[in-house]
Coordinates of C-alpha atoms and ligand atoms in Angstrom, one line a residue:
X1 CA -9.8 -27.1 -35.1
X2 CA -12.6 -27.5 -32.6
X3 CA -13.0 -26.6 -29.1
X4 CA -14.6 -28.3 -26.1
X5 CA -15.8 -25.4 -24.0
X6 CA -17.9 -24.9 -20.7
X7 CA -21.0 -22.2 -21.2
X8 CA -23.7 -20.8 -18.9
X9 CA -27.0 -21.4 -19.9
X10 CA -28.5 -19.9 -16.7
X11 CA -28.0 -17.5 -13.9
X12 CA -27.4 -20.1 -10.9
X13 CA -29.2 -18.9 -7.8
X14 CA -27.1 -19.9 -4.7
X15 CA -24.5 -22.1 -5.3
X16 CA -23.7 -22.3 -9.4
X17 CA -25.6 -26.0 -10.0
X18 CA -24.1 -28.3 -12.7
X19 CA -27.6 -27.8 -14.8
X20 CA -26.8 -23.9 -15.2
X21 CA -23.6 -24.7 -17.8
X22 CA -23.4 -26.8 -20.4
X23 CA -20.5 -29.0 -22.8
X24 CA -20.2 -28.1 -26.0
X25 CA -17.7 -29.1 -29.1
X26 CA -17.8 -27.0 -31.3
X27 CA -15.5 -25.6 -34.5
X28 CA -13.1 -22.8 -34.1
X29 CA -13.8 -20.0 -36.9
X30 CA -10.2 -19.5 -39.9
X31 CA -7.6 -17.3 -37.9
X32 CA -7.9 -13.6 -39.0
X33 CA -4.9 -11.6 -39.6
X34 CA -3.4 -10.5 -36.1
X35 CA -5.0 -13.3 -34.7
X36 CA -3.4 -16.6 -33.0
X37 CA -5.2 -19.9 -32.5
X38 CA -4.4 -21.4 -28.8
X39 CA -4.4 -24.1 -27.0
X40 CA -5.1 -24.2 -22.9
X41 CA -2.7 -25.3 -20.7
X42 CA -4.1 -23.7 -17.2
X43 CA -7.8 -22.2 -16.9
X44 CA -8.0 -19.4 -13.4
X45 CA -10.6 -20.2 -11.6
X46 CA -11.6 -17.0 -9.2
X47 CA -14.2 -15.3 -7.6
X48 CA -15.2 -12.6 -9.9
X49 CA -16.4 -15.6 -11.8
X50 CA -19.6 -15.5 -9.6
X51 CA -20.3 -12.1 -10.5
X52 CA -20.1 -12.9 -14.2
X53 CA -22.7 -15.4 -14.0
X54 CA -24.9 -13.0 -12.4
X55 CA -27.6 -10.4 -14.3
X56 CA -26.7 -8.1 -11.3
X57 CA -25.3 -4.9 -12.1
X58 CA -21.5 -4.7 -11.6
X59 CA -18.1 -3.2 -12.7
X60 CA -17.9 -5.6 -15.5
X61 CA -20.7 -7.1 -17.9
X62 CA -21.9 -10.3 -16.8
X63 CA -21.8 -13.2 -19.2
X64 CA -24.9 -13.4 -21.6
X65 CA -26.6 -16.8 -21.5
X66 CA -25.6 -19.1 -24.0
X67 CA -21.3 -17.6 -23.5
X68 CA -18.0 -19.7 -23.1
X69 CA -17.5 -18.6 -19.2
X70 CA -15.0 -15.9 -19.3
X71 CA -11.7 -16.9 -17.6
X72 CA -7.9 -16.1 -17.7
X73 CA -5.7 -18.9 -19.2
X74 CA -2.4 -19.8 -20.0
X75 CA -2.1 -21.1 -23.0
X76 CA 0.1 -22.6 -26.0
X77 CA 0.1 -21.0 -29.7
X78 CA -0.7 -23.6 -32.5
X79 CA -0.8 -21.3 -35.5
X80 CA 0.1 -17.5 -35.6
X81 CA -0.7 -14.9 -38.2
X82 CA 0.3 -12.5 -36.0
X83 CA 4.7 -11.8 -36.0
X84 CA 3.9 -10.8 -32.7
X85 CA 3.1 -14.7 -31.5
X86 CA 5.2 -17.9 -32.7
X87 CA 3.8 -21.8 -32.6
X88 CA 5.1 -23.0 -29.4
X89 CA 5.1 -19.8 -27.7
X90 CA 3.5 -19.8 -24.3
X91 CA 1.2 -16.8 -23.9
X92 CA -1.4 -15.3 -20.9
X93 CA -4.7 -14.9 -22.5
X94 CA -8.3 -14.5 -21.2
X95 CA -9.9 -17.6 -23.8
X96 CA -12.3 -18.7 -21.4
X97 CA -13.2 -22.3 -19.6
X98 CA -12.4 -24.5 -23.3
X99 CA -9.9 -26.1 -24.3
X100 CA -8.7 -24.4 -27.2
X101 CA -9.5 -20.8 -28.6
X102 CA -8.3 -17.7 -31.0
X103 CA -7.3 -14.2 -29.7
X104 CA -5.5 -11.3 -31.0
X105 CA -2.1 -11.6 -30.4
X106 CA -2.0 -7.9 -29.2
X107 CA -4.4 -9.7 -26.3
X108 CA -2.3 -11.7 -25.3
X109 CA 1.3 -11.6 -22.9
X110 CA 4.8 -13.6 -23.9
X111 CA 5.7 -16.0 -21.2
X112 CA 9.3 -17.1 -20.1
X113 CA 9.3 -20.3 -18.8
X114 CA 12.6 -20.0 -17.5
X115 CA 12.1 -16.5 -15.7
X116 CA 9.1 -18.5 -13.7
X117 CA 6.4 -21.6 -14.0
X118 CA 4.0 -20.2 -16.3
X119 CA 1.1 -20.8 -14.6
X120 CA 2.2 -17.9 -12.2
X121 CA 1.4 -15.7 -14.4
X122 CA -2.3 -16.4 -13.4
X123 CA -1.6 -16.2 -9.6
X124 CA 1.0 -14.8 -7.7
X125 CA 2.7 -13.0 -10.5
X126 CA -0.7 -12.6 -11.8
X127 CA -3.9 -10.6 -11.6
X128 CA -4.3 -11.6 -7.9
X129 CA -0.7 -11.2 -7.0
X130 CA -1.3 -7.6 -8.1
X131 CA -4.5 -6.8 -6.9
X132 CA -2.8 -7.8 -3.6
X133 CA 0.3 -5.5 -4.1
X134 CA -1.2 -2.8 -5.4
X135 CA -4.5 -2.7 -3.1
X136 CA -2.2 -2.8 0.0
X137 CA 0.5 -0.7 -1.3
X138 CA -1.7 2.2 -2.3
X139 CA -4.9 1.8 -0.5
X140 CA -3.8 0.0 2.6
X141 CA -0.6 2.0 2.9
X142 CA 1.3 -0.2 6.2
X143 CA 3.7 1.4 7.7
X144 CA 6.3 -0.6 10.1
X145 CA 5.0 -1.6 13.5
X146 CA 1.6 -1.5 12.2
X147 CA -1.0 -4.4 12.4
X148 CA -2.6 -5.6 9.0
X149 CA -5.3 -7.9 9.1
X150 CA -6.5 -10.1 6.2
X151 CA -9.2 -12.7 5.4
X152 CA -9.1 -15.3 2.9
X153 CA -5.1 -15.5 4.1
X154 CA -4.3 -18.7 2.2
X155 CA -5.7 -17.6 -1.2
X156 CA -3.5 -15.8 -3.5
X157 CA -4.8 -12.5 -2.7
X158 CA -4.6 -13.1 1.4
X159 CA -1.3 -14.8 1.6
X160 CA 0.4 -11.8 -0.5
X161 CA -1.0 -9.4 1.0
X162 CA 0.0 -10.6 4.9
X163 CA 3.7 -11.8 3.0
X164 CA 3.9 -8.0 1.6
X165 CA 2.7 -6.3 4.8
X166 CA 5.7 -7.9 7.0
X167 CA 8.4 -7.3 4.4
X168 CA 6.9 -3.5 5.0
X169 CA 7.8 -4.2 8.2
X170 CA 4.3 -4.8 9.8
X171 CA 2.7 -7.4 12.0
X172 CA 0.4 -9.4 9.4
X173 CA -2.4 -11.3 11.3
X174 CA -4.7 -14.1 8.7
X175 CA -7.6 -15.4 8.9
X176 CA -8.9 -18.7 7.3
X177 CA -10.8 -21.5 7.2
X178 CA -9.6 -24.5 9.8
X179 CA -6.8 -25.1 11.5
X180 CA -5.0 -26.7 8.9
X181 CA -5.2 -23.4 6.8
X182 CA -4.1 -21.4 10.1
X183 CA -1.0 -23.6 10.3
X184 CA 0.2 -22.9 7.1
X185 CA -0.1 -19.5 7.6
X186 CA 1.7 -18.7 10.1
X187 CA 4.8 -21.7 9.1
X188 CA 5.0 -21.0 5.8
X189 CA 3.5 -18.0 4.9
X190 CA 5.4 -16.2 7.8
X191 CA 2.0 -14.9 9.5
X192 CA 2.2 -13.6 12.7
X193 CA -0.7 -14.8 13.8
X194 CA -4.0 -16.9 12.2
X195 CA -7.0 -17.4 13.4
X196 CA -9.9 -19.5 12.6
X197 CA -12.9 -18.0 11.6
X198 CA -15.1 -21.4 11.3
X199 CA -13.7 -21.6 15.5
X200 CA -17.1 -20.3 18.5
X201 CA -14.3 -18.1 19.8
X202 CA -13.3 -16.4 16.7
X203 CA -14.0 -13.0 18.0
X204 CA -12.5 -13.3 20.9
X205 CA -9.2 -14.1 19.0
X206 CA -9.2 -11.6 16.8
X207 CA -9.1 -9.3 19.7
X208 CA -6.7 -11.1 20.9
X209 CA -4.0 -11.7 18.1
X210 CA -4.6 -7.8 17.2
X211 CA -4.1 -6.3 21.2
X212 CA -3.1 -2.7 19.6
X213 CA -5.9 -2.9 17.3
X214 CA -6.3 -3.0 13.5
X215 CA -4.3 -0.6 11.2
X216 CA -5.0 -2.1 7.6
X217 CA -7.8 -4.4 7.3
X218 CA -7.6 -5.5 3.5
X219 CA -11.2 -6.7 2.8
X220 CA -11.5 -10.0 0.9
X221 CA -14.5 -12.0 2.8
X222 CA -17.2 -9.3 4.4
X223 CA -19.6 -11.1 6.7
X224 CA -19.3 -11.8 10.3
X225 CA -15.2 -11.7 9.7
X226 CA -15.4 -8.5 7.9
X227 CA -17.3 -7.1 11.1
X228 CA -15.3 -8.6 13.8
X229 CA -12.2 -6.9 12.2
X230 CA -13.9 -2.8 11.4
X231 CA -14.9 -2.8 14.8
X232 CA -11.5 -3.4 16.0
X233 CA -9.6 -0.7 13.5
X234 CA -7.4 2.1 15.2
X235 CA -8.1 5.7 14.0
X236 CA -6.8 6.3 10.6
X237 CA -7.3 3.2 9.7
X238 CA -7.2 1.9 6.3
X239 CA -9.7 -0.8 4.2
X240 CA -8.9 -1.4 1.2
X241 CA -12.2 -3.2 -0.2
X242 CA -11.1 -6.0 -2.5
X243 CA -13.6 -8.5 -2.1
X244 CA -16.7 -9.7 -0.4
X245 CA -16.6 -13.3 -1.2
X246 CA -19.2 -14.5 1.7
X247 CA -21.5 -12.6 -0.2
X248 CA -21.3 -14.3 -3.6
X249 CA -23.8 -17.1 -3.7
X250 CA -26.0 -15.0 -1.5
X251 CA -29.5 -15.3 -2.5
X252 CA -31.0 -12.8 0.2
X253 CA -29.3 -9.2 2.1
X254 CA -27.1 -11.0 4.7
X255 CA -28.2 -10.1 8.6
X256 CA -26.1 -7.7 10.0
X257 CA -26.1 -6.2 13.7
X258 CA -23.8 -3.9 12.4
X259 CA -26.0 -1.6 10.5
X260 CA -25.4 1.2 8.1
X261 CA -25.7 4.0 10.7
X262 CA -23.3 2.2 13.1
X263 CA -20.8 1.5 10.5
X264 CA -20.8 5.1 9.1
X265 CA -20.1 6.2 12.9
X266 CA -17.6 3.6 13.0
X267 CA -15.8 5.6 10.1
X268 CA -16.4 8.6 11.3
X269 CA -15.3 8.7 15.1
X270 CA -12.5 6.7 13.7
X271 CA -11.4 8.7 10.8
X272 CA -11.3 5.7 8.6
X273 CA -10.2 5.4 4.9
X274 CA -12.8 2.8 3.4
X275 CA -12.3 2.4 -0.3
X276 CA -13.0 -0.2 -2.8
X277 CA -10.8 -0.8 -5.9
X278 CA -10.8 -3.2 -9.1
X279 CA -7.5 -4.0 -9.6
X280 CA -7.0 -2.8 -13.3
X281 CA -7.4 0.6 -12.3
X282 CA -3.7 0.2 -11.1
X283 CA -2.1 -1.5 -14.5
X284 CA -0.8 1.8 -15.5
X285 CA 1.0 2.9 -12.6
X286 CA 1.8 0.0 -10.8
X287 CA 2.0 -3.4 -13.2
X288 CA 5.6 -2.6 -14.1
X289 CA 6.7 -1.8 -11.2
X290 CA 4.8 -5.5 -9.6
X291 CA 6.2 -7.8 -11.8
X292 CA 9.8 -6.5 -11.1
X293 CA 9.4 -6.5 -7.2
X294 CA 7.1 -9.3 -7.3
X295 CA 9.3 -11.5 -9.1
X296 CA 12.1 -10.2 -7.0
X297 CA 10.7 -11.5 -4.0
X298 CA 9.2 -14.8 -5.3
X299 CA 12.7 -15.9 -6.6
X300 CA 14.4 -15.3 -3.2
X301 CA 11.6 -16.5 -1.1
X302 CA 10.3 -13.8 0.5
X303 CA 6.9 -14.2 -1.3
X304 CA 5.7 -17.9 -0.9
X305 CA 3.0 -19.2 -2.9
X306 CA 0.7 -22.4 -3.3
X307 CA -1.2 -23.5 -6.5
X308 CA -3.9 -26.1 -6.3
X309 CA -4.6 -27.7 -9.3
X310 CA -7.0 -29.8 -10.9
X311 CA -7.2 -31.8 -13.4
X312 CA -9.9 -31.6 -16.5
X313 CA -11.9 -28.8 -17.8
X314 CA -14.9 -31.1 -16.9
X315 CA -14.1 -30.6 -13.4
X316 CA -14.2 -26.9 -13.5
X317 CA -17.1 -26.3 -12.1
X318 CA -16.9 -28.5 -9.1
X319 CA -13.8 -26.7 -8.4
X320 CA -15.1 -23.2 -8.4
X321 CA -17.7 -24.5 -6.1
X322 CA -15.7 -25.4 -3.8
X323 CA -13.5 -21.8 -4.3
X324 CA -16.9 -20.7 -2.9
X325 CA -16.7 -22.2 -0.1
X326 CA -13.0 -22.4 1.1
X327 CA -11.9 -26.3 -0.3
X328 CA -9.1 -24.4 -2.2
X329 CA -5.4 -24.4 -0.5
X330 CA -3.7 -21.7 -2.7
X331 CA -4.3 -20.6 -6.2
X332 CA -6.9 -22.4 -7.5
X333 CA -5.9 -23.6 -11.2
X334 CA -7.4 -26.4 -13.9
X335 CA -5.0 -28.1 -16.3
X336 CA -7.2 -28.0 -19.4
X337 CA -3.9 -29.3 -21.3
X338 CA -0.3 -30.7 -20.7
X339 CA 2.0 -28.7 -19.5
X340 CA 4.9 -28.8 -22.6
X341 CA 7.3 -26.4 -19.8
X342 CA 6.5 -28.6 -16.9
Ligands
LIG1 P1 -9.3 -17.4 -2.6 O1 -8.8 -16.9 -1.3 O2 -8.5 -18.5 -3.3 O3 -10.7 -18.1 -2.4 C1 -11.7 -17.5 -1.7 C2 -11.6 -17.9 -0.2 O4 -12.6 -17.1 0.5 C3 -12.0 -19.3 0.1 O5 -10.9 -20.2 -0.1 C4 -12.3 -19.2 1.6 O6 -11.1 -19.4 2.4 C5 -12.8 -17.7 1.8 N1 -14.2 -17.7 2.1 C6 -15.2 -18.1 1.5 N2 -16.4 -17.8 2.1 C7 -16.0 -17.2 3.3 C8 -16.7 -16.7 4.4 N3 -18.0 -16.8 4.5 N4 -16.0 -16.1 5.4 C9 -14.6 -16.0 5.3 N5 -13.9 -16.5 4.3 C10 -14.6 -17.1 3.3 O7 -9.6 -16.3 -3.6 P2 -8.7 -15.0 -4.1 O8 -8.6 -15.2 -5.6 O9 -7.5 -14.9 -3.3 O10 -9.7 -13.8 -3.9 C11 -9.8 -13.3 -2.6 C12 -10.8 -12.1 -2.6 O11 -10.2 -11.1 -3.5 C13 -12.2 -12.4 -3.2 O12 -13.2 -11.7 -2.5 C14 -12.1 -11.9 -4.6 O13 -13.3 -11.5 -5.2 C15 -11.2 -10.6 -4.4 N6 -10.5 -10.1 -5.6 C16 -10.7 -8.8 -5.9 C17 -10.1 -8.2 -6.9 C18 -10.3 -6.8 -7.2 O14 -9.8 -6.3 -8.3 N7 -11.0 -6.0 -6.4 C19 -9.2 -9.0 -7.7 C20 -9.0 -10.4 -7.4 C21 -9.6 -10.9 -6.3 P3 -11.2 -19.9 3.9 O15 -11.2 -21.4 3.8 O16 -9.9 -19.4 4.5 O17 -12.4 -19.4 4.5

């Protein structure tokens, strides 16, 4: 069996350009025992991507020149020497932007097609749909009446996050990209408020949306957003630091007015909690109970999701640039393969 797969060849600078990956077919090595041979269905495209392709030191090793890009994927079994898999099973595994690859079957998670649409499992009942739950529910901590603010509110972090908040009972307030995005937030995400962040007067109405202040900011964007929302936090205060997309294709220290000194005093005379998570450090304690309540409130509507797909591994990369840059609307997904479930 061979495989058509996507691999970086060098560390983009800025923006990831199409000459820092290449295409390669190549052959798939014989299945070893415990091992199952799949084929893609859906590749994830997300962030963290970004900080694979870089050398920078990070929580997680980057991906060595010359590597299939690492990416999470749902996928169809073809042959099994595992009795752990069967062919025609549809499984959540991490093979990678290709179109076809072998795991362990151990790796790999049993999907129900008729508990939910498989390619969930990569977004809302997935690894963002739980970094969302479990960042806000242990970090963020909202309690009722409270105001949570999130950035990146459409993506399938931000839009569960601000949906999670208000079934806790508190105000949720997103910020996105455009006024298209901002709609959608508040009509059928259930926002309270949404503001623009690309608007002159963005500032000014995030002061206004938020006129008791900022209990929970849940930190997906940094930048100018993430500055306009710490200085606006109540005391005790919450920030759970997900993400700092803005950052990603950075290539020099972003200007700042709000400097190191003047945010530690900002945590201090506020008595703010500022801490960062990865979200695996919460599969133990938390991943059971997520995909119970998760699922819960997905099949009764009070979680709404989106999934933007595209079509053709070849496409991959266009689509994570634009990821980059806010082109997405919802979970951002490629269809490698058909869909056999669809
Ligand atoms: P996403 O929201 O689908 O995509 C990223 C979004 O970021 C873009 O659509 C864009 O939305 C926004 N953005 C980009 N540049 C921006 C800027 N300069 N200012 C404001 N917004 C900007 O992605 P996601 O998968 O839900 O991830 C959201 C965040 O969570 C990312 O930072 C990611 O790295 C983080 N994350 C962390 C963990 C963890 O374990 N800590 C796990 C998963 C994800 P707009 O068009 O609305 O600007």
């Amino acid at each position: 069996m061979q495989t058509t797969q996507i691999r970086l060849t060098a560390r983009p600078v800025g923006e990831p350009k199409d000459s820092d990956v290449e295409t390669a077919t190549v052959d798939l090595p014989e299945l070893a025992e415990g091992e199952v041979l799949l084929r893609t269905i859906y590749l994830s495209l997300d962030p963290y991507m970004r900080g694979r392709m870089s050398a920078a030191k990070s929580y997680a090793k980057p991906v060595e020149l010359g590597d299939v890009m690492e990416g999470g994927t749902v996928c169809e079994v073809l042959e099994s020497r595992s009795d752990r898999r069967a062919v025609g099973d549809i499984v959540l595994a991490y093979t990678g932007w290709q179109t076809h690859g072998v795991a362990q079957a151990r790796h790999t998670r049993r999907l129900d097609p008729a508990e939910a649409p498989v390619s969930t499992a990569l977004g809302v009942l997935g690894m963002p749909g739980f970094t969302a739950y479990a960042g806000l529910l242990e970090i963020g901590r909202p309690a009722e009446g409270e105001t949570v603010v999130v950035a990146a509110a459409t993506g399938p972090v931000g839009s569960a996050v601000g949906q999670i908040a208000r079934l806790k009972g508190a105000r949720a307030v997103g910020i996105a990209g455009g006024p298209e995005k901002c709609r959608l937030l508040v009509e059928e995400y259930g926002f309270d408020a949404a503001i623009d962040h690309r608007s002159e007067s963005f500032a000014d109405d995030l002061a206004a949306a938020t006129p008791d202040g900022i209990d929970v900011y849940f930190e997906n964007v940094a930048g100018p957003v993430g500055e306009a929302a710490l200085r606006r936090m109540n005391t005790y205060g919450r920030v759970p630091v997900c993400g700092l997309v803005a950052n990603y294709n950075a290539t020099e220290a972003p200007h700042s007015d709000f400097t190191f000194p003047g945010f530690f005093s900002n945590v201090l005379v506020k008595s703010l909690t500022v801490r960062g998570f990865i979200q695996d450090e919460f599969t133990r304690t938390h991943h059971e109970a997520f995909l119970a309540e998760m699922a819960r409130w997905v099949g009764d509507g009070s979680v709404r999701h989106r999934e933007d797909v595209v079509d053709g591994l070849e496409n991959a990369l266009e689509a994570f640039r634009g990821l980059l840059t806010g082109r997405n609307l919802g979970k951002l997904l490629v269809r490698v393969g058909d869909d056999p479930t669809a």
